[in-house]
PDB file of C-alpha atoms in Angstrom:
ATOM      1  CA  UNK A 216      -6.263 -26.341  -2.584  1.00  0.00           C
ATOM      2  CA  UNK A 217      -4.262 -24.539   0.067  1.00  0.00           C
ATOM      3  CA  UNK A 218      -2.982 -21.047  -0.657  1.00  0.00           C
ATOM      4  CA  UNK A 219       0.648 -20.752  -1.686  1.00  0.00           C
ATOM      5  CA  UNK A 220       3.446 -19.781   0.705  1.00  0.00           C
ATOM      6  CA  UNK A 221       4.750 -16.211   0.022  1.00  0.00           C
ATOM      7  CA  UNK A 222       8.517 -15.926   0.584  1.00  0.00           C
ATOM      8  CA  UNK A 223      10.490 -13.047   1.338  1.00  0.00           C
ATOM      9  CA  UNK A 224      13.700 -11.765   3.018  1.00  0.00           C
ATOM     10  CA  UNK A 225      14.161 -10.332   6.349  1.00  0.00           C
ATOM     11  CA  UNK A 226      15.441  -7.083   6.435  1.00  0.00           C
ATOM     12  CA  UNK A 227      16.564  -4.840   9.240  1.00  0.00           C
ATOM     13  CA  UNK A 228      14.064  -2.329  10.597  1.00  0.00           C
ATOM     14  CA  UNK A 229      14.172   1.255  12.053  1.00  0.00           C
ATOM     15  CA  UNK A 230      14.550  -0.255  15.585  1.00  0.00           C
ATOM     16  CA  UNK A 231      11.555   2.011  16.767  1.00  0.00           C
ATOM     17  CA  UNK A 232       9.024  -0.932  17.312  1.00  0.00           C
ATOM     18  CA  UNK A 233      11.395  -2.978  19.583  1.00  0.00           C
ATOM     19  CA  UNK A 234      12.983   0.215  21.165  1.00  0.00           C
ATOM     20  CA  UNK A 235      16.620  -0.898  20.067  1.00  0.00           C
ATOM     21  CA  UNK A 236      17.209   2.482  18.179  1.00  0.00           C
ATOM     22  CA  UNK A 237      18.977   5.056  20.441  1.00  0.00           C
ATOM     23  CA  UNK A 238      17.189   7.708  18.511  1.00  0.00           C
ATOM     24  CA  UNK A 239      13.809   6.543  18.972  1.00  0.00           C
ATOM     25  CA  UNK A 240      11.584   8.572  21.368  1.00  0.00           C
ATOM     26  CA  UNK A 241       9.993   5.280  22.728  1.00  0.00           C
ATOM     27  CA  UNK A 242      12.820   3.528  24.732  1.00  0.00           C
ATOM     28  CA  UNK A 243      10.527   0.552  25.600  1.00  0.00           C
ATOM     29  CA  UNK A 244       9.450   0.235  21.797  1.00  0.00           C
ATOM     30  CA  UNK A 245       6.204   1.215  20.126  1.00  0.00           C
ATOM     31  CA  UNK A 246       4.931  -2.361  20.232  1.00  0.00           C
ATOM     32  CA  UNK A 247       5.336  -2.804  23.917  1.00  0.00           C
ATOM     33  CA  UNK A 248       3.461   0.393  24.593  1.00  0.00           C
ATOM     34  CA  UNK A 249       0.612  -0.441  21.956  1.00  0.00           C
ATOM     35  CA  UNK A 250      -0.215  -4.005  22.859  1.00  0.00           C
ATOM     36  CA  UNK A 251      -2.301  -3.075  26.097  1.00  0.00           C
ATOM     37  CA  UNK A 252      -4.102  -0.782  23.801  1.00  0.00           C
ATOM     38  CA  UNK A 253      -4.793  -3.203  21.137  1.00  0.00           C
ATOM     39  CA  UNK A 254      -6.079  -5.629  23.986  1.00  0.00           C
ATOM     40  CA  UNK A 255      -8.601  -3.102  25.306  1.00  0.00           C
ATOM     41  CA  UNK A 256      -9.778  -3.026  21.537  1.00  0.00           C
ATOM     42  CA  UNK A 257     -10.351  -6.744  21.550  1.00  0.00           C
ATOM     43  CA  UNK A 258      -7.027  -8.143  20.055  1.00  0.00           C
ATOM     44  CA  UNK A 259      -4.807  -9.945  22.374  1.00  0.00           C
ATOM     45  CA  UNK A 260      -1.176 -10.042  21.015  1.00  0.00           C
ATOM     46  CA  UNK A 261       0.569 -11.453  24.326  1.00  0.00           C
ATOM     47  CA  UNK A 262       1.855 -14.340  22.503  1.00  0.00           C
ATOM     48  CA  UNK A 263       3.882 -12.218  20.323  1.00  0.00           C
ATOM     49  CA  UNK A 264       7.356 -10.623  20.829  1.00  0.00           C
ATOM     50  CA  UNK A 265       7.661  -6.941  21.482  1.00  0.00           C
ATOM     51  CA  UNK A 266       9.202  -6.126  18.008  1.00  0.00           C
ATOM     52  CA  UNK A 267       8.295  -6.589  14.563  1.00  0.00           C
ATOM     53  CA  UNK A 268      10.090  -8.706  11.597  1.00  0.00           C
ATOM     54  CA  UNK A 269      10.324  -6.784   8.496  1.00  0.00           C
ATOM     55  CA  UNK A 270       9.731  -9.091   5.368  1.00  0.00           C
ATOM     56  CA  UNK A 271      10.695  -7.779   2.056  1.00  0.00           C
ATOM     57  CA  UNK A 272       9.425  -8.965  -1.276  1.00  0.00           C
ATOM     58  CA  UNK A 273      11.132  -6.565  -3.488  1.00  0.00           C
ATOM     59  CA  UNK A 274      10.746  -5.976  -6.403  1.00  0.00           C
ATOM     60  CA  UNK A 275       7.107  -7.113  -5.870  1.00  0.00           C
ATOM     61  CA  UNK A 276       4.612  -4.910  -3.982  1.00  0.00           C
ATOM     62  CA  UNK A 277       2.449  -6.102  -1.414  1.00  0.00           C
ATOM     63  CA  UNK A 278      -1.443  -5.704  -1.721  1.00  0.00           C
ATOM     64  CA  UNK A 279      -3.677  -6.328   1.230  1.00  0.00           C
ATOM     65  CA  UNK A 280      -7.353  -6.552   1.572  1.00  0.00           C
ATOM     66  CA  UNK A 281     -10.114  -7.294   4.108  1.00  0.00           C
ATOM     67  CA  UNK A 282      -8.096  -7.275   7.460  1.00  0.00           C
ATOM     68  CA  UNK A 283      -9.140  -9.288  10.444  1.00  0.00           C
ATOM     69  CA  UNK A 284      -9.047  -6.168  12.724  1.00  0.00           C
ATOM     70  CA  UNK A 285      -9.187  -2.310  11.680  1.00  0.00           C
ATOM     71  CA  UNK A 286      -8.671   0.061  14.605  1.00  0.00           C
ATOM     72  CA  UNK A 287      -9.198   3.725  13.641  1.00  0.00           C
ATOM     73  CA  UNK A 288      -7.566   6.851  15.286  1.00  0.00           C
ATOM     74  CA  UNK A 289      -6.014   4.883  18.082  1.00  0.00           C
ATOM     75  CA  UNK A 290      -4.328   7.425  20.669  1.00  0.00           C
ATOM     76  CA  UNK A 291      -1.492   5.305  21.799  1.00  0.00           C
ATOM     77  CA  UNK A 292       0.952   7.959  22.967  1.00  0.00           C
ATOM     78  CA  UNK A 293       1.126  11.691  23.653  1.00  0.00           C
ATOM     79  CA  UNK A 294       4.171  11.955  21.367  1.00  0.00           C
ATOM     80  CA  UNK A 295       2.407  11.185  18.056  1.00  0.00           C
ATOM     81  CA  UNK A 296      -1.127  11.926  16.863  1.00  0.00           C
ATOM     82  CA  UNK A 297      -3.700   9.096  16.596  1.00  0.00           C
ATOM     83  CA  UNK A 298      -2.785   6.318  14.268  1.00  0.00           C
ATOM     84  CA  UNK A 299      -5.008   3.717  12.203  1.00  0.00           C
ATOM     85  CA  UNK A 300      -4.002   0.011  12.336  1.00  0.00           C
ATOM     86  CA  UNK A 301      -4.982  -3.080  10.488  1.00  0.00           C
ATOM     87  CA  UNK A 302      -4.107  -6.717  11.329  1.00  0.00           C
ATOM     88  CA  UNK A 303      -4.051  -9.826   9.251  1.00  0.00           C
ATOM     89  CA  UNK A 304      -3.980 -13.328  10.735  1.00  0.00           C
ATOM     90  CA  UNK A 305      -1.182 -15.256   8.921  1.00  0.00           C
ATOM     91  CA  UNK A 306       0.892 -18.433   9.140  1.00  0.00           C
ATOM     92  CA  UNK A 307       4.614 -17.751   9.344  1.00  0.00           C
ATOM     93  CA  UNK A 308       7.201 -20.559   8.419  1.00  0.00           C
ATOM     94  CA  UNK A 309      11.040 -20.056   9.093  1.00  0.00           C
ATOM     95  CA  UNK A 310      11.901 -23.838   8.310  1.00  0.00           C
ATOM     96  CA  UNK A 311       9.954 -26.825   6.988  1.00  0.00           C
ATOM     97  CA  UNK A 312       9.057 -27.855  10.570  1.00  0.00           C
ATOM     98  CA  UNK A 313       8.614 -24.501  12.218  1.00  0.00           C
ATOM     99  CA  UNK A 314       5.252 -23.089  11.574  1.00  0.00           C
ATOM    100  CA  UNK A 315       3.605 -20.427  13.967  1.00  0.00           C
ATOM    101  CA  UNK A 316       0.679 -18.260  14.098  1.00  0.00           C
ATOM    102  CA  UNK A 317       1.196 -14.517  13.702  1.00  0.00           C
ATOM    103  CA  UNK A 318       0.050 -11.117  12.423  1.00  0.00           C
ATOM    104  CA  UNK A 319       0.673  -8.701   9.700  1.00  0.00           C
ATOM    105  CA  UNK A 320       0.996  -5.411  11.621  1.00  0.00           C
ATOM    106  CA  UNK A 321       0.128  -2.358   9.336  1.00  0.00           C
ATOM    107  CA  UNK A 322       0.006   1.016  10.771  1.00  0.00           C
ATOM    108  CA  UNK A 323      -1.567   3.100   7.963  1.00  0.00           C
ATOM    109  CA  UNK A 324       0.860   5.392   6.334  1.00  0.00           C
ATOM    110  CA  UNK A 325      -1.516   8.169   5.954  1.00  0.00           C
ATOM    111  CA  UNK A 326      -1.784   8.400   9.759  1.00  0.00           C
ATOM    112  CA  UNK A 327       2.142   7.737  10.379  1.00  0.00           C
ATOM    113  CA  UNK A 328       4.352  10.818  10.753  1.00  0.00           C
ATOM    114  CA  UNK A 329       7.621   8.868  10.268  1.00  0.00           C
ATOM    115  CA  UNK A 330       9.342   5.521   9.800  1.00  0.00           C
ATOM    116  CA  UNK A 331       7.328   4.440   6.738  1.00  0.00           C
ATOM    117  CA  UNK A 332       7.814   1.052   5.229  1.00  0.00           C
ATOM    118  CA  UNK A 333       8.313   0.729   1.449  1.00  0.00           C
ATOM    119  CA  UNK A 334       5.358  -0.894  -0.376  1.00  0.00           C
ATOM    120  CA  UNK A 335       7.478  -4.055  -0.928  1.00  0.00           C
ATOM    121  CA  UNK A 336       7.641  -4.813   2.898  1.00  0.00           C
ATOM    122  CA  UNK A 337       5.273  -6.039   5.579  1.00  0.00           C
ATOM    123  CA  UNK A 338       5.758  -5.958   9.385  1.00  0.00           C
ATOM    124  CA  UNK A 339       5.082  -9.131  11.223  1.00  0.00           C
ATOM    125  CA  UNK A 340       4.457 -10.023  14.734  1.00  0.00           C
ATOM    126  CA  UNK A 341       5.034 -13.399  15.853  1.00  0.00           C
ATOM    127  CA  UNK A 342       6.318 -15.555  19.014  1.00  0.00           C
ATOM    128  CA  UNK A 343       9.982 -15.189  19.561  1.00  0.00           C
ATOM    129  CA  UNK A 344      11.719 -17.033  16.759  1.00  0.00           C
ATOM    130  CA  UNK A 345      15.263 -18.560  16.943  1.00  0.00           C
ATOM    131  CA  UNK A 346      17.966 -18.283  14.300  1.00  0.00           C
ATOM    132  CA  UNK A 347      16.244 -15.561  12.208  1.00  0.00           C
ATOM    133  CA  UNK A 348      18.670 -12.870  11.168  1.00  0.00           C
ATOM    134  CA  UNK A 349      18.765 -10.067   8.446  1.00  0.00           C
ATOM    135  CA  UNK A 350      19.017 -12.032   5.051  1.00  0.00           C
ATOM    136  CA  UNK A 351      17.400 -14.961   5.932  1.00  0.00           C
ATOM    137  CA  UNK A 352      14.175 -16.170   4.193  1.00  0.00           C
ATOM    138  CA  UNK A 353      10.566 -16.286   5.994  1.00  0.00           C
ATOM    139  CA  UNK A 354       7.326 -17.515   4.143  1.00  0.00           C
ATOM    140  CA  UNK A 355       4.082 -16.471   5.144  1.00  0.00           C
ATOM    141  CA  UNK A 356       0.562 -17.710   4.205  1.00  0.00           C
ATOM    142  CA  UNK A 357      -3.150 -16.575   4.368  1.00  0.00           C
ATOM    143  CA  UNK A 358      -5.652 -19.128   4.266  1.00  0.00           C
ATOM    144  CA  UNK A 359      -8.254 -16.442   3.138  1.00  0.00           C
ATOM    145  CA  UNK A 360      -5.850 -15.387   0.177  1.00  0.00           C
ATOM    146  CA  UNK A 361      -6.065 -11.643   1.070  1.00  0.00           C
ATOM    147  CA  UNK A 362      -2.311 -11.126   0.337  1.00  0.00           C
ATOM    148  CA  UNK A 363      -1.191 -10.364  -3.077  1.00  0.00           C
ATOM    149  CA  UNK A 364       2.371  -9.768  -4.435  1.00  0.00           C
ATOM    150  CA  UNK A 365       2.199  -7.537  -7.480  1.00  0.00           C
ATOM    151  CA  UNK A 366       4.542  -6.599 -10.141  1.00  0.00           C
ATOM    152  CA  UNK A 367       3.405  -2.959  -9.986  1.00  0.00           C
ATOM    153  CA  UNK A 368       5.811  -1.568 -12.744  1.00  0.00           C
ATOM    154  CA  UNK A 369       4.523  -4.268 -15.200  1.00  0.00           C
ATOM    155  CA  UNK A 370       1.121  -4.026 -14.480  1.00  0.00           C
ATOM    156  CA  UNK A 371       1.105  -0.127 -14.573  1.00  0.00           C
ATOM    157  CA  UNK A 372       2.499  -0.457 -18.028  1.00  0.00           C
ATOM    158  CA  UNK A 373      -0.136  -2.827 -19.077  1.00  0.00           C
ATOM    159  CA  UNK A 374      -2.825  -0.746 -17.833  1.00  0.00           C
ATOM    160  CA  UNK A 375      -1.327   2.391 -19.741  1.00  0.00           C
ATOM    161  CA  UNK A 376      -1.415   0.126 -22.836  1.00  0.00           C
ATOM    162  CA  UNK A 377      -4.992  -0.835 -22.206  1.00  0.00           C
ATOM    163  CA  UNK A 378      -6.019   2.621 -22.000  1.00  0.00           C
ATOM    164  CA  UNK A 379      -4.196   3.858 -25.075  1.00  0.00           C
ATOM    165  CA  UNK A 380      -6.585   3.128 -27.768  1.00  0.00           C
ATOM    166  CA  UNK A 381      -9.720   4.277 -25.543  1.00  0.00           C
ATOM    167  CA  UNK A 382      -8.139   7.710 -25.044  1.00  0.00           C
ATOM    168  CA  UNK A 383      -6.829   8.066 -28.539  1.00  0.00           C
ATOM    169  CA  UNK A 384     -10.484   7.487 -29.617  1.00  0.00           C
ATOM    170  CA  UNK A 385     -12.193   9.501 -27.168  1.00  0.00           C
ATOM    171  CA  UNK A 386      -9.672  12.319 -26.456  1.00  0.00           C
ATOM    172  CA  UNK A 387     -10.663  14.505 -23.525  1.00  0.00           C
ATOM    173  CA  UNK A 388     -14.117  12.961 -23.299  1.00  0.00           C
ATOM    174  CA  UNK A 389     -12.459   9.895 -21.859  1.00  0.00           C
ATOM    175  CA  UNK A 390     -11.139  11.763 -18.774  1.00  0.00           C
ATOM    176  CA  UNK A 391     -14.427  13.872 -18.484  1.00  0.00           C
ATOM    177  CA  UNK A 392     -16.531  10.682 -18.410  1.00  0.00           C
ATOM    178  CA  UNK A 393     -13.774   9.076 -15.793  1.00  0.00           C
ATOM    179  CA  UNK A 394     -14.886  12.259 -13.575  1.00  0.00           C
ATOM    180  CA  UNK A 395     -18.415  11.162 -13.493  1.00  0.00           C
ATOM    181  CA  UNK A 396     -18.012   7.487 -12.848  1.00  0.00           C
ATOM    182  CA  UNK A 397     -16.190   5.730  -9.989  1.00  0.00           C
ATOM    183  CA  UNK A 398     -12.729   4.706 -11.774  1.00  0.00           C
ATOM    184  CA  UNK A 399     -12.343   1.570  -9.713  1.00  0.00           C
ATOM    185  CA  UNK A 400     -15.967   0.567 -10.465  1.00  0.00           C
ATOM    186  CA  UNK A 401     -15.048   0.958 -14.203  1.00  0.00           C
ATOM    187  CA  UNK A 402     -11.844  -1.164 -13.924  1.00  0.00           C
ATOM    188  CA  UNK A 403     -13.837  -3.812 -11.987  1.00  0.00           C
ATOM    189  CA  UNK A 404     -15.556  -4.370 -15.427  1.00  0.00           C
ATOM    190  CA  UNK A 405     -12.892  -3.510 -17.809  1.00  0.00           C
ATOM    191  CA  UNK A 406      -9.552  -4.374 -16.280  1.00  0.00           C
ATOM    192  CA  UNK A 407     -10.026  -5.950 -12.785  1.00  0.00           C
ATOM    193  CA  UNK A 408      -6.446  -6.878 -12.279  1.00  0.00           C
ATOM    194  CA  UNK A 409      -5.497  -3.245 -12.008  1.00  0.00           C
ATOM    195  CA  UNK A 410      -7.552  -2.963  -8.873  1.00  0.00           C
ATOM    196  CA  UNK A 411      -4.261  -4.402  -7.229  1.00  0.00           C
ATOM    197  CA  UNK A 412      -2.787  -0.997  -7.827  1.00  0.00           C
ATOM    198  CA  UNK A 413      -3.095   1.957  -5.266  1.00  0.00           C
ATOM    199  CA  UNK A 414      -4.773   5.178  -5.915  1.00  0.00           C
ATOM    200  CA  UNK A 415      -1.402   6.786  -6.480  1.00  0.00           C
ATOM    201  CA  UNK A 416      -0.495   4.373  -9.183  1.00  0.00           C
ATOM    202  CA  UNK A 417      -3.823   4.837 -10.733  1.00  0.00           C
ATOM    203  CA  UNK A 418      -3.352   8.535 -10.818  1.00  0.00           C
ATOM    204  CA  UNK A 419       0.194   8.194 -12.342  1.00  0.00           C
ATOM    205  CA  UNK A 420      -1.175   5.900 -15.128  1.00  0.00           C
ATOM    206  CA  UNK A 421      -3.885   8.297 -15.780  1.00  0.00           C
ATOM    207  CA  UNK A 422      -1.751  11.317 -15.921  1.00  0.00           C
ATOM    208  CA  UNK A 423       0.581   9.275 -18.310  1.00  0.00           C
ATOM    209  CA  UNK A 424      -2.297   8.596 -20.597  1.00  0.00           C
ATOM    210  CA  UNK A 425      -3.549  12.058 -20.754  1.00  0.00           C
ATOM    211  CA  UNK A 426      -0.021  13.350 -21.567  1.00  0.00           C
ATOM    212  CA  UNK A 427       0.755  10.736 -24.133  1.00  0.00           C
ATOM    213  CA  UNK A 428      -2.561  10.203 -26.062  1.00  0.00           C
ATOM    214  CA  UNK A 429      -4.301  13.157 -25.959  1.00  0.00           C
ATOM    215  CA  UNK A 430      -3.877  16.260 -28.381  1.00  0.00           C
ATOM    216  CA  UNK A 431      -2.372  19.246 -27.017  1.00  0.00           C
TER     217      UNK A 431
END
């Protein structure tokens, strides 16, 4: 059974990747500058347009795992510290008859100084596509099923409820034990769905559980 198409809405970007922003320090666009660097690392993106498509799935957040390529601490300009990039090969569909191959382009936010994307948005690299404007819908599909859309607010609430009776029964010893055990390892057995949450989201839930369910 083929994986499902995930449909989002095209939104306007910062104009830095393409170089269209007048405030950008990269008049040629960051993508044009980065392509030769990525090619030297083994990823040829010459079939792609010098810019990104920003696809938004709000209110759902995008969870990505196991990239096809991971390039760490890439020095692509003197104007920015080295960045880490991940890429996922995907199919991109703009109409029922137009399907092209492209990439999810993910500059890791922890190595990025500015122009971050919200967790509901992915940036796509693709051949030049006609008839796409902000507000139109675009679908993508990953044959390896590494892309998940997560209702983060609801999942955090469910995890908090799951922790409730465990914390009430154990009080602070629950958190002491948690410090000794890898949290994700524990969740993989007890509540594997929560592994879709980021470390920041897990920290928020743990903090809430401590505040709500332990005696002061």
